[in-house]
Short mmCIF file of C-alpha atoms in Angstrom, two decimals:
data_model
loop_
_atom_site.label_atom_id
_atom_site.label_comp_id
_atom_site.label_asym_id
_atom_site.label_seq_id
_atom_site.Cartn_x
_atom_site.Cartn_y
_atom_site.Cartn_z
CA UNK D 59 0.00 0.00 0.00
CA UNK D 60 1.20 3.57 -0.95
CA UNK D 61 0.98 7.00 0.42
CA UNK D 62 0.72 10.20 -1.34
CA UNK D 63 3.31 11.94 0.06
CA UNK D 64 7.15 11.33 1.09
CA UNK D 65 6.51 12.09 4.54
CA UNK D 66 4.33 9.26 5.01
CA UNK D 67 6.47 7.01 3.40
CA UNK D 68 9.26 7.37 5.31
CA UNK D 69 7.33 7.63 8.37
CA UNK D 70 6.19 3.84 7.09
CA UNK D 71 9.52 2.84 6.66
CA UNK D 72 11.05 3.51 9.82
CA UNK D 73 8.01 2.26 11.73
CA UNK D 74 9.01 -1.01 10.32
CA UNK D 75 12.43 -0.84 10.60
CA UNK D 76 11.96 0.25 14.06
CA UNK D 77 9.32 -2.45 15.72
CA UNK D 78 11.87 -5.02 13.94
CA UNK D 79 14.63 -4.42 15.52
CA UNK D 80 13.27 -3.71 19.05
CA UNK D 81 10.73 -7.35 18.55
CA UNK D 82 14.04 -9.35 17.02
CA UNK D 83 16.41 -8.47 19.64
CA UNK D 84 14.16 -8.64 22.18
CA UNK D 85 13.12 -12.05 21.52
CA UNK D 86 16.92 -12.85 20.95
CA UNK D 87 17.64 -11.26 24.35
CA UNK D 88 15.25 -13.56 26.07
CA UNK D 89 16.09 -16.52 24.88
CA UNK D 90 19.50 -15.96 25.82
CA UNK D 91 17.90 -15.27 29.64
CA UNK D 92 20.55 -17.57 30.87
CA UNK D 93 23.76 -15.58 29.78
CA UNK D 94 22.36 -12.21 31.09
CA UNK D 95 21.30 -13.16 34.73
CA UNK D 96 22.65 -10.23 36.31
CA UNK D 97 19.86 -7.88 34.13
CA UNK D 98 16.59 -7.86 35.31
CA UNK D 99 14.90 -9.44 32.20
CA UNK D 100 10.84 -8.04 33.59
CA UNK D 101 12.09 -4.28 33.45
CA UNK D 102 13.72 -4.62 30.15
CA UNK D 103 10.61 -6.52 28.69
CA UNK D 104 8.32 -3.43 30.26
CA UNK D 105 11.12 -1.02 28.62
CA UNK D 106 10.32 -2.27 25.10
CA UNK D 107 7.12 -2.09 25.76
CA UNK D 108 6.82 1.07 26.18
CA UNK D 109 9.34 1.65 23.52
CA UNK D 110 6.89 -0.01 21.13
CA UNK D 111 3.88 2.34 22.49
CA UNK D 112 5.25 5.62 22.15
CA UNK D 113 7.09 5.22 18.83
CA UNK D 114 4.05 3.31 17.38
CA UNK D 115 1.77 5.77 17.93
CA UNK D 116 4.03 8.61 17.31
CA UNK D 117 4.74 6.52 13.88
CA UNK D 118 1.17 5.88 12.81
CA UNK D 119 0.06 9.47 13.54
CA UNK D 120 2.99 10.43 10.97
CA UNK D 121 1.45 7.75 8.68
CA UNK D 122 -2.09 8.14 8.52
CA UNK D 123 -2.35 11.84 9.92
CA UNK D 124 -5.59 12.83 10.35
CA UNK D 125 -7.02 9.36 9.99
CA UNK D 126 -5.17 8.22 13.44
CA UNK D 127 -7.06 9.92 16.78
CA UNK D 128 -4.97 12.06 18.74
CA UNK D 129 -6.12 10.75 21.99
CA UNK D 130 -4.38 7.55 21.20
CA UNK D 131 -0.99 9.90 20.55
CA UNK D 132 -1.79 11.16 23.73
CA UNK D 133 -2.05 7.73 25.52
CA UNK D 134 0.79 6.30 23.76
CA UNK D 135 3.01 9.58 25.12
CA UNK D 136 1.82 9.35 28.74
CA UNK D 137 2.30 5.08 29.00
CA UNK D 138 4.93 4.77 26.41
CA UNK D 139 7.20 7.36 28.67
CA UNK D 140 6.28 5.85 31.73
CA UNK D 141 6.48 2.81 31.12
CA UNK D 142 10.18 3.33 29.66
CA UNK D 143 11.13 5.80 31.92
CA UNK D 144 10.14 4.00 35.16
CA UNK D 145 11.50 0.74 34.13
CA UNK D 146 15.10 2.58 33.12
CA UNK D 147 14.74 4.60 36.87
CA UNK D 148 14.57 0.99 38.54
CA UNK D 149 17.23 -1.02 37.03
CA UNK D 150 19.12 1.98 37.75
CA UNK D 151 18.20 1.68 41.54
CA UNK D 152 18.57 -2.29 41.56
CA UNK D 153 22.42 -1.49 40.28
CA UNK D 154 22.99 0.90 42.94
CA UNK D 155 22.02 -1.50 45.56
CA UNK D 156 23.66 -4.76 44.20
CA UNK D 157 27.20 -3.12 43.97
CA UNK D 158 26.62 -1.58 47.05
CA UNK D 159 25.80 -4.85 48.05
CA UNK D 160 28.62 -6.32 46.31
CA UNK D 161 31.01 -4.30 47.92
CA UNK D 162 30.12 -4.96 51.37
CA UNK D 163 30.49 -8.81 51.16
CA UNK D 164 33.73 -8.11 50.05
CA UNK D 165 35.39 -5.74 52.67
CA UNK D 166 32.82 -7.45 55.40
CA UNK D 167 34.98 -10.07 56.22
CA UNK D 168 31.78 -12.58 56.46
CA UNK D 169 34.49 -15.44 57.26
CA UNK D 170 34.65 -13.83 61.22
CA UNK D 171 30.96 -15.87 61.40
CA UNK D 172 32.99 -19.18 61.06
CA UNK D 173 35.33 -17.88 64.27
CA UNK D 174 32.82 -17.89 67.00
CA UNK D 175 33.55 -19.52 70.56
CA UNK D 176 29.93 -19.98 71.24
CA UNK D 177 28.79 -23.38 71.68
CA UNK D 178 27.08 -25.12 69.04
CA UNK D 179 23.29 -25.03 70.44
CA UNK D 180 23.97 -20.90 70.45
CA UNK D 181 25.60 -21.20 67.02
CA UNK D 182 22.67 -22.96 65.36
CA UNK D 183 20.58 -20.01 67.17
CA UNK D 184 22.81 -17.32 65.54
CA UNK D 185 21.35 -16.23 62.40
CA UNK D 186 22.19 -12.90 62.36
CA UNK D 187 25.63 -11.77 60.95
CA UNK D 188 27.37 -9.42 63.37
CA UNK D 189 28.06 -6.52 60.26
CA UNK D 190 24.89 -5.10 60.68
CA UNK D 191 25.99 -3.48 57.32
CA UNK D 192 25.90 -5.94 55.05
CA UNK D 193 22.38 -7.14 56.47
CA UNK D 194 21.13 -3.79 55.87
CA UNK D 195 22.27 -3.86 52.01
CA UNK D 196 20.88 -7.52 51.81
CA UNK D 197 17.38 -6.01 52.87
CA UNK D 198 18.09 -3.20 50.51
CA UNK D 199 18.82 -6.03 47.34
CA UNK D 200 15.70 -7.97 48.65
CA UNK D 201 13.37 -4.92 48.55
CA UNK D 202 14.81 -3.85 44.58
CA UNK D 203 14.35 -7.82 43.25
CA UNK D 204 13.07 -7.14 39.66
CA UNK D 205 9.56 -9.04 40.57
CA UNK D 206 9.40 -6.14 42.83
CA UNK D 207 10.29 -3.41 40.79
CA UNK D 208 7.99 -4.66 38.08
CA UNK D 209 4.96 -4.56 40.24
CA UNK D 210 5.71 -1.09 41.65
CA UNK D 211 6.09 -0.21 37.78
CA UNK D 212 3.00 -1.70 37.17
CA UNK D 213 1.32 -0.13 40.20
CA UNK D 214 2.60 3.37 38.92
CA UNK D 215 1.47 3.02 35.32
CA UNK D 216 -2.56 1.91 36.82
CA UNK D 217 -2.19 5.02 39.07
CA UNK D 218 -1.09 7.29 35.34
CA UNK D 219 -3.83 5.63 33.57
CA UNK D 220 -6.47 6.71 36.22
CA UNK D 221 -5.00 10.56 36.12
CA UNK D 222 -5.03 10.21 31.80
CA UNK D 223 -8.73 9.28 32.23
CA UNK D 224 -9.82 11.77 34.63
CA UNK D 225 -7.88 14.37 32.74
CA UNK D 226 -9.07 12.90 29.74
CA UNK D 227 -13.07 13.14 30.71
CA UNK D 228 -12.44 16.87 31.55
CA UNK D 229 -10.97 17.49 28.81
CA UNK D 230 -13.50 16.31 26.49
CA UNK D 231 -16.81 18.03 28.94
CA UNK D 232 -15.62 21.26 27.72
CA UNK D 233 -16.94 23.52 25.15
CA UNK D 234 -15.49 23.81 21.57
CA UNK D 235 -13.65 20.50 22.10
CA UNK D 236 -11.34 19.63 19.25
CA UNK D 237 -9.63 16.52 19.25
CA UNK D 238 -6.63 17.97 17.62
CA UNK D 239 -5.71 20.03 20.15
CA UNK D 240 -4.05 16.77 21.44
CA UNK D 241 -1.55 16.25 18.94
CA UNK D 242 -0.15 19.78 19.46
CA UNK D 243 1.07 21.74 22.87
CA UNK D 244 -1.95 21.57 24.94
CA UNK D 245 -2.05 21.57 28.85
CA UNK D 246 -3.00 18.06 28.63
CA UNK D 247 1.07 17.36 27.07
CA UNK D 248 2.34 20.01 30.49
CA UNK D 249 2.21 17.12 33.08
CA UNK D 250 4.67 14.90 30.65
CA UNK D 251 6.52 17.67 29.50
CA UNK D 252 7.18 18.61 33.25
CA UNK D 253 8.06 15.12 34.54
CA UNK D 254 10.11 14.25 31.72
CA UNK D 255 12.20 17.33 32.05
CA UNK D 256 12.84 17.08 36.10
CA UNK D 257 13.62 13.31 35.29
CA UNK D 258 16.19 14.27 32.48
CA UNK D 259 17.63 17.88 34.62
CA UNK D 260 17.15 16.43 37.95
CA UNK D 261 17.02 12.88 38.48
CA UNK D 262 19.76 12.17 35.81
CA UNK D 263 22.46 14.19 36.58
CA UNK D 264 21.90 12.51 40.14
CA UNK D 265 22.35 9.18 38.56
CA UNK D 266 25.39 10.11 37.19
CA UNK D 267 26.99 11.39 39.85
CA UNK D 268 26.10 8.78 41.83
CA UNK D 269 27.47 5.75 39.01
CA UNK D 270 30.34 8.26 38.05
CA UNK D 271 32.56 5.65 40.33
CA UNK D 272 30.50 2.31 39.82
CA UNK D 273 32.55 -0.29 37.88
CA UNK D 274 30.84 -3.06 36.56
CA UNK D 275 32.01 -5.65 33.77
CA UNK D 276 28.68 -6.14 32.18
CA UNK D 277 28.38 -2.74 30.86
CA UNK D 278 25.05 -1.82 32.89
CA UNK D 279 26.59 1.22 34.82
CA UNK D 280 27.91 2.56 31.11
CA UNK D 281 24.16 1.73 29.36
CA UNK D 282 22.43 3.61 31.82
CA UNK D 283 24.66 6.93 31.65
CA UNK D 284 24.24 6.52 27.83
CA UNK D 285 20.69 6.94 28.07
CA UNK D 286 20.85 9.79 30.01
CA UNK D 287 23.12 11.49 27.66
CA UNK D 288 21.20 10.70 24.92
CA UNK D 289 17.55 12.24 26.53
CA UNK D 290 19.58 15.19 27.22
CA UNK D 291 21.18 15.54 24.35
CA UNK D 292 17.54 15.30 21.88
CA UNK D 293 15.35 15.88 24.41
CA UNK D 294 15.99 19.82 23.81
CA UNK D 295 15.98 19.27 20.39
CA UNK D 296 12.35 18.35 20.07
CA UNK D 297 11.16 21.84 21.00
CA UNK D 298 13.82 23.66 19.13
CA UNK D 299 12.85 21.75 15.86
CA UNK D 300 9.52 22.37 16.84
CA UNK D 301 9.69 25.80 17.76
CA UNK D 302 12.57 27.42 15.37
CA UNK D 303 13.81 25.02 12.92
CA UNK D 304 10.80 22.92 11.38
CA UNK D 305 9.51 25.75 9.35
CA UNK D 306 13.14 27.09 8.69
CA UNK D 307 14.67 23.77 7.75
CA UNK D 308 11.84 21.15 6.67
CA UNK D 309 8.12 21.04 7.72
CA UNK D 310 8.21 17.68 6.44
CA UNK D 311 10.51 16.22 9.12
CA UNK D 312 8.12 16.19 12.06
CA UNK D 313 9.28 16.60 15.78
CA UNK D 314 8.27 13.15 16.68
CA UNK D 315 11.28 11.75 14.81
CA UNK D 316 13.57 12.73 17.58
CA UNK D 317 11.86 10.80 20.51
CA UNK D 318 11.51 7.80 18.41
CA UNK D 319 15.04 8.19 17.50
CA UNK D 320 15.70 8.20 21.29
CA UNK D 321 13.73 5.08 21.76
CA UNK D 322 15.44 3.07 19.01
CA UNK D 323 19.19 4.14 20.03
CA UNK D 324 18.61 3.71 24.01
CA UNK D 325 16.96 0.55 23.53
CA UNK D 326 19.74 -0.68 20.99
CA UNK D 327 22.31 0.10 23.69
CA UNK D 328 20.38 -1.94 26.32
CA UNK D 329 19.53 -4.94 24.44
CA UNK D 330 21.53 -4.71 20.92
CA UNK D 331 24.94 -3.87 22.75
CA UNK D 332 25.03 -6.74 25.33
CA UNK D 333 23.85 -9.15 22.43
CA UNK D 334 27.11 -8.00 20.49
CA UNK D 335 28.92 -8.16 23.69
CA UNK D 336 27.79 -11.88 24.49
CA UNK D 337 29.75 -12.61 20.82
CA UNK D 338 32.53 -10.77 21.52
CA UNK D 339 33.37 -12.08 25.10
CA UNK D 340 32.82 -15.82 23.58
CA UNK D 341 36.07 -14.80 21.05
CA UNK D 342 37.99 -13.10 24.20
CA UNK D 343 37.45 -16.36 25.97
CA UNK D 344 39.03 -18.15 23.30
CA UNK D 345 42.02 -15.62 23.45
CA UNK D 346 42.77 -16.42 26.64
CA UNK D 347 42.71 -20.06 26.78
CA UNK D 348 46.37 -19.96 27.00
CA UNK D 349 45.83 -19.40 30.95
CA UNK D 350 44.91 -22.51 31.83
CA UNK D 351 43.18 -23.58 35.51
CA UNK D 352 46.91 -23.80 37.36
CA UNK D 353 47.30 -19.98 36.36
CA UNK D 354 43.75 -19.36 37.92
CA UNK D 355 44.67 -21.72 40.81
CA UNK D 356 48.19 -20.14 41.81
CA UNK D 357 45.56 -16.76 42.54
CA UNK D 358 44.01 -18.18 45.81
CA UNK D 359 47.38 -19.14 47.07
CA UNK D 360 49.12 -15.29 46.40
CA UNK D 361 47.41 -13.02 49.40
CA UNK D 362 48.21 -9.77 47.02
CA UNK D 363 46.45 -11.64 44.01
CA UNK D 364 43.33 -12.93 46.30
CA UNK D 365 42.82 -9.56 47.18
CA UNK D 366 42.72 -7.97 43.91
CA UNK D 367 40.55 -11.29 42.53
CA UNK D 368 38.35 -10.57 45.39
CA UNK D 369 38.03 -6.58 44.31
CA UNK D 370 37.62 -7.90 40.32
CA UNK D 371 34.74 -9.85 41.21
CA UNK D 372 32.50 -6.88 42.76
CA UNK D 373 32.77 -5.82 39.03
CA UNK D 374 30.90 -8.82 38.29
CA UNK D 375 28.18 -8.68 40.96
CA UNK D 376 29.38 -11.97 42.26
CA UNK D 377 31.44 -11.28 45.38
CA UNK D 378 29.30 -14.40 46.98
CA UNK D 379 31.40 -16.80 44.66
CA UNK D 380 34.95 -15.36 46.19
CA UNK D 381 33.18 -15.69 50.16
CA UNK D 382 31.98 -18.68 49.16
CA UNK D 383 35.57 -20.15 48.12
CA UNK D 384 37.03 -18.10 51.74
CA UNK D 385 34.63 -20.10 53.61
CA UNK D 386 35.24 -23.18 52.14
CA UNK D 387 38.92 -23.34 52.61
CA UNK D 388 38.47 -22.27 56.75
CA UNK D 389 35.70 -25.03 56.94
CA UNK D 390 38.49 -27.34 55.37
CA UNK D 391 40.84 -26.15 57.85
CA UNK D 392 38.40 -27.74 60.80
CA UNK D 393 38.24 -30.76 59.34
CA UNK D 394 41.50 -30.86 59.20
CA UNK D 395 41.89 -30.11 62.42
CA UNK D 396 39.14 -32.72 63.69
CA UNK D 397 40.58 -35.42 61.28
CA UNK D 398 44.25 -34.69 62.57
CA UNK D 399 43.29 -35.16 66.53
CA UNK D 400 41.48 -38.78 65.52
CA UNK D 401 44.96 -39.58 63.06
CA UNK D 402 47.29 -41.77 65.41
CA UNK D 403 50.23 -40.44 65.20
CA UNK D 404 50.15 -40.18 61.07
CA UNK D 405 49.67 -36.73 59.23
CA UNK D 406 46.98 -36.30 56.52
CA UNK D 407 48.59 -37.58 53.19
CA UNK D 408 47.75 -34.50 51.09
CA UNK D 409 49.56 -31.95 49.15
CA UNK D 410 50.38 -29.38 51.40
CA UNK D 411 50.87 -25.35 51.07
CA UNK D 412 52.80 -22.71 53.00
CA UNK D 413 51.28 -22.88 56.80
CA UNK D 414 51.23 -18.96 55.88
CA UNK D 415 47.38 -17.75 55.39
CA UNK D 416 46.45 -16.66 52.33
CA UNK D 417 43.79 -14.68 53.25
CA UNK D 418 44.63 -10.87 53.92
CA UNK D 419 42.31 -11.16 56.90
CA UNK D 420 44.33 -11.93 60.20
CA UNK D 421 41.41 -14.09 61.89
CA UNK D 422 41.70 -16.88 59.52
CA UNK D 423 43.63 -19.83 60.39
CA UNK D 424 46.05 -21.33 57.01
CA UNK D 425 44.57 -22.99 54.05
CA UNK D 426 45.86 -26.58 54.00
CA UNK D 427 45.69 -27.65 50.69
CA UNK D 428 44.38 -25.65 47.44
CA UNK D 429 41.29 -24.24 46.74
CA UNK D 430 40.33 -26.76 43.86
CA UNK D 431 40.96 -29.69 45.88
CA UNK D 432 37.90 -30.58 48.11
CA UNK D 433 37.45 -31.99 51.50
CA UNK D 434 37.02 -35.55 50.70
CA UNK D 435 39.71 -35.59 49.31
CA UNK D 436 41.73 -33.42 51.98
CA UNK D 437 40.55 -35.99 54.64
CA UNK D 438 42.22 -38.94 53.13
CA UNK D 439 41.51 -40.72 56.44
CA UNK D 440 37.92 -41.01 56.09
CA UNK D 441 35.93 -42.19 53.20
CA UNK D 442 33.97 -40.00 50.97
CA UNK D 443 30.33 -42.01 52.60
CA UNK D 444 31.55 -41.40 56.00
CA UNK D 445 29.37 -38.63 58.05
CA UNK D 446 31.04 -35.61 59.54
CA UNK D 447 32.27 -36.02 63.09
CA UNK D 448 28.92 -34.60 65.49
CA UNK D 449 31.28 -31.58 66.82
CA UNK D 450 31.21 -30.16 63.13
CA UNK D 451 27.80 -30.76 62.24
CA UNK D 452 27.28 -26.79 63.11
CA UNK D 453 30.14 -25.38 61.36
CA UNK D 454 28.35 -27.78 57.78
CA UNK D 455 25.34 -26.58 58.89
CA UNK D 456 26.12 -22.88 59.36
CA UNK D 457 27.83 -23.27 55.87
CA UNK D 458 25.21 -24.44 54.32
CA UNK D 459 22.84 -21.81 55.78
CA UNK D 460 25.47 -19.02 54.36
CA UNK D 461 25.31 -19.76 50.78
CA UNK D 462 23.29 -22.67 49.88
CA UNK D 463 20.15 -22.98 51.90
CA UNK D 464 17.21 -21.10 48.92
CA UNK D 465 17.23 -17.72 49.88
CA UNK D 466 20.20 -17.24 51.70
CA UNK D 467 22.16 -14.02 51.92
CA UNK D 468 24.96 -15.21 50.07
CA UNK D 469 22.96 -17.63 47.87
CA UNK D 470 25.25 -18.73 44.99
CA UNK D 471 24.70 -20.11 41.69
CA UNK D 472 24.25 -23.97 41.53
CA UNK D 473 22.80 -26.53 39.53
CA UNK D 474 19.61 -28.07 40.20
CA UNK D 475 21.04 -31.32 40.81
CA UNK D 476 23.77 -30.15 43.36
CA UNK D 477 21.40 -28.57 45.20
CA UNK D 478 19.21 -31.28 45.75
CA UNK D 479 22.20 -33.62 46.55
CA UNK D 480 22.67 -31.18 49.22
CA UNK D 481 19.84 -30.75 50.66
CA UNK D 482 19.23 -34.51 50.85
CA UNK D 483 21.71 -34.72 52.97
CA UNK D 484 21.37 -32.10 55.12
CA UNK D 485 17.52 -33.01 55.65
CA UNK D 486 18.67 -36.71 56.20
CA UNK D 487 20.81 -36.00 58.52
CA UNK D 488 23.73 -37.92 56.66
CA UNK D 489 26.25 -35.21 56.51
CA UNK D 490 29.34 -36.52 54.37
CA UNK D 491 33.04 -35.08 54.16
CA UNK D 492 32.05 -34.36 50.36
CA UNK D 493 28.87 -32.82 50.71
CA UNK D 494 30.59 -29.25 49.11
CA UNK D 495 32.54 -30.65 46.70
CA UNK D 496 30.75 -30.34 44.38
CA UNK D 497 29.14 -26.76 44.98
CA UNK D 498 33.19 -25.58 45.67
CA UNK D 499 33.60 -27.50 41.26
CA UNK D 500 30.55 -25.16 40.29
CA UNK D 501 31.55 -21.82 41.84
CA UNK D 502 35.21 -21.93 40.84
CA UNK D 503 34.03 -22.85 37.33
CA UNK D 504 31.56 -19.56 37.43
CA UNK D 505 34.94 -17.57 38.91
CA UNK D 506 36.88 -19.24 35.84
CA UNK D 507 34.81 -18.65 33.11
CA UNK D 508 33.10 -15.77 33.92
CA UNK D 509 35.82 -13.52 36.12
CA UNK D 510 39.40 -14.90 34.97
CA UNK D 511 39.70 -13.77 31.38
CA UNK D 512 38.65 -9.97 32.18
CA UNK D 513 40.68 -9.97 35.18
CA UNK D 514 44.13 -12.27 32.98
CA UNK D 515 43.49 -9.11 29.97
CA UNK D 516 43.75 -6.65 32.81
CA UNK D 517 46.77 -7.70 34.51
CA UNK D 518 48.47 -7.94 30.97
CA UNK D 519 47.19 -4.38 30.55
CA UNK D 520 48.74 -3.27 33.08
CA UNK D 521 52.13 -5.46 32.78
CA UNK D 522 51.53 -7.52 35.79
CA UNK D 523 52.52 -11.05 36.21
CA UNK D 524 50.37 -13.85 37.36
#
């Protein structure tokens, strides 16, 4: 189907260019769900939602002119922009809160909660962490979860939609009403015109001053301050063109064409920049191959390495991983202890390391063996089926409450089947010397493929040595 003039056209054009690329990568996006766990995939969805409102109608009003109502350009301006807008103003605040988060675990030193003379009836009682900060930023991270940020969206769009309607009715019970007066500069467009503006003058520059100093490796500090460059860089521009330059320049070349441009280039860096990036970090992992696992192993026994592995992974919104691996090695450490005071006479046959520690914090007794190497296998003495001596049934327990029970506060990422191994056992009762092993395989694989290559290209970068 044709349209009589080149206006339309091109207005017909873009509109399909534009819904296929935001549908496509989209779609793309969320079936690759999997690789981008660290975005919250509800907000993004509600983002190109609204992305598709307010450049459709925007588009089909350019199309079909006076054939398209204005009251639906004036819908799809009010939900399109909130919907967008809102959903980019909570991922925002979920960042904020996870690196904050992040960071505490980090520079908490969690691994104090293992070093507690309490007995174990008052240890199995103890389920608060004594850094009151880091249990504050948990709550924080538990209150910004993106099923909760999508229902406050959605709470805030029903709340818009009643003030459209009421403003809306009013609009429509007065005398002379024209329905064209929407498409134009009425006080009916003041309200967005006002709210976009303090969130673009106001609320962005506080964003960026307050992610001026967040580092994160998946790009989502850098996406966000690219949006808000972007709105403040062609938000002005619609009323200049519309003001000055349309009839100066082109009348053809509506005003509209600037917020859908917007739209299309914020949403390509949120979704169409991490799908390039997802290609490009499978070729950098390829590049770096040459550092195999003993490079990435010799980092947990170097105290000056841990720490900066430990300060990498914040980057990576995975701090939980490098606790996790901590933890592990000082719950080694007392089975090692147990399993040496039952030895007679013999020492544990294992490959041993410097009785230095290799942690940077002073509380910490030595790792005995490396951080790959698991318990069971530690314990030579004992058999992988054999249960736990009774005396360390708290410090599993407490473990196991740290970063593998559901919901803990240091909850890392396992597989379904190593979590119900787990929990078998723990439910049963039948706590074996192996019962991590497993989970410890899992996390440093996450902290290998995920962590290591970034953190190899930015020691080379810098001319350091592993």
């Amino acid at each position: 189907m044709g349209f009589p003039t080149l206006g339309q056209n091109l207005a017909c054009v873009a509109l399909v260019l534009h819904f296929t690329i935001v549908i496509v990568t989209t779609i793309i996006f969320l079936y690759h769900r999997q690789k981008f766990n660290h975005r919250p995939h509800r907000l993004i969805l509600l983002g190109a939602i609204g992305n598709l409102i307010i450049s459709g109608a925007y588009y089909c009003r350019l199309i079909f002119w006076m054939g398209f109502s204005c009251t639906l350009v004036l819908w799809g301006t009010y939900l399109g922009s909130a919907l967008y807008f809102l959903s980019l103003m909570a991922r925002g605040i979920q960042l904020l809160v996870v690196v904050k988060f992040n960071t505490a675990k980090v520079h908490g030193q969690l691994q104090d909660t293992f070093i507690d003379d309490k007995n174990s009836f008052e240890l199995m009682e103890h389920e608060s962490y004594r850094h009151s900060h880091i249990s504050r930023q948990a709550q924080n991270k538990e209150r910004v979860t993106d099923k909760k940020l999508t229902y406050l969206v959605a709470l805030s769009i029903f709340i818009l939609v009643s003030a459209i309607s009421v403003m809306q009715l009013v609009r429509m019970l007065e005398p002379g009403f024209d329905e064209y007066t929407l498409c134009g500069f009425g006080w009916h467009y003041f309200p967005f015109f006002g709210m976009t503006g303090l969130f673009l003058f106001l609320c962005c520059p506080w964003v960026i001053y307050f992610f001026w100093n967040v580092k994160d490796a998946y790009g989502l500090r850098n996406e966000l301050i690219t949006c808000v460059f972007l709105g403040l860089l062609i938000y002005p521009m619609y009323f200049v063109w519309t003001l000055v330059l349309k009839e100066q320049l082109n009348s053809s070349f509506s005003s509209y064409y600037f917020i859908t441009l917007f739209m299309l280039l914020s949403h390509l860096n949120t979704v169409g920049f991490p799908l390039a990036s997802m290609v490009y970090r499978s070729r950098k992992l390829r590049t770096i191959a040459a550092y195999d696992s003993e490079h990435f192993y010799r980092i947990f026994e170097s105290p000056e390495m841990l720490l900066h592995f430990r300060n990498f992974a914040v980057r990576y919104l995975c701090s939980e991983n490098t606790c996790f691996i901590d933890d592990f090695q000082l719950l080694k450490q007392y089975c090692i202890i147990s399993g040496q005071s039952g030895a007679k006479g013999s020492s544990i046959e294992t490959p041993l390391l410097s009785t230095k520690p290799i942690s940077i914090f002073k509380s910490r007794p030595p790792a005995i063996t490396p951080a790959h190497i698991g318990i069971a296998m530690t314990v030579r003495k004992f058999t992988e089926n054999e249960r736990v001596p009774v005396e360390l049934h708290v410090r599993f327990l407490k473990f196991y409450r740290t970063y593998l029970q559901s919901g803990a506060l240091l909850e890392v990422n396992l597989s379904s089947s190593a979590h119900t191994s787990i929990l078998g056992q723990i439910q049963n009762g039948h706590i074996t010397w192996g019962i991590f092993d497993e989970a410890k395989d899992q996390v440093l694989a996450l902290l290998y493929d995920n962590v290591f290559p970034d953190f190899v290209q930015n020691h080379i970068r810098k001319k350091a040595i592993i």
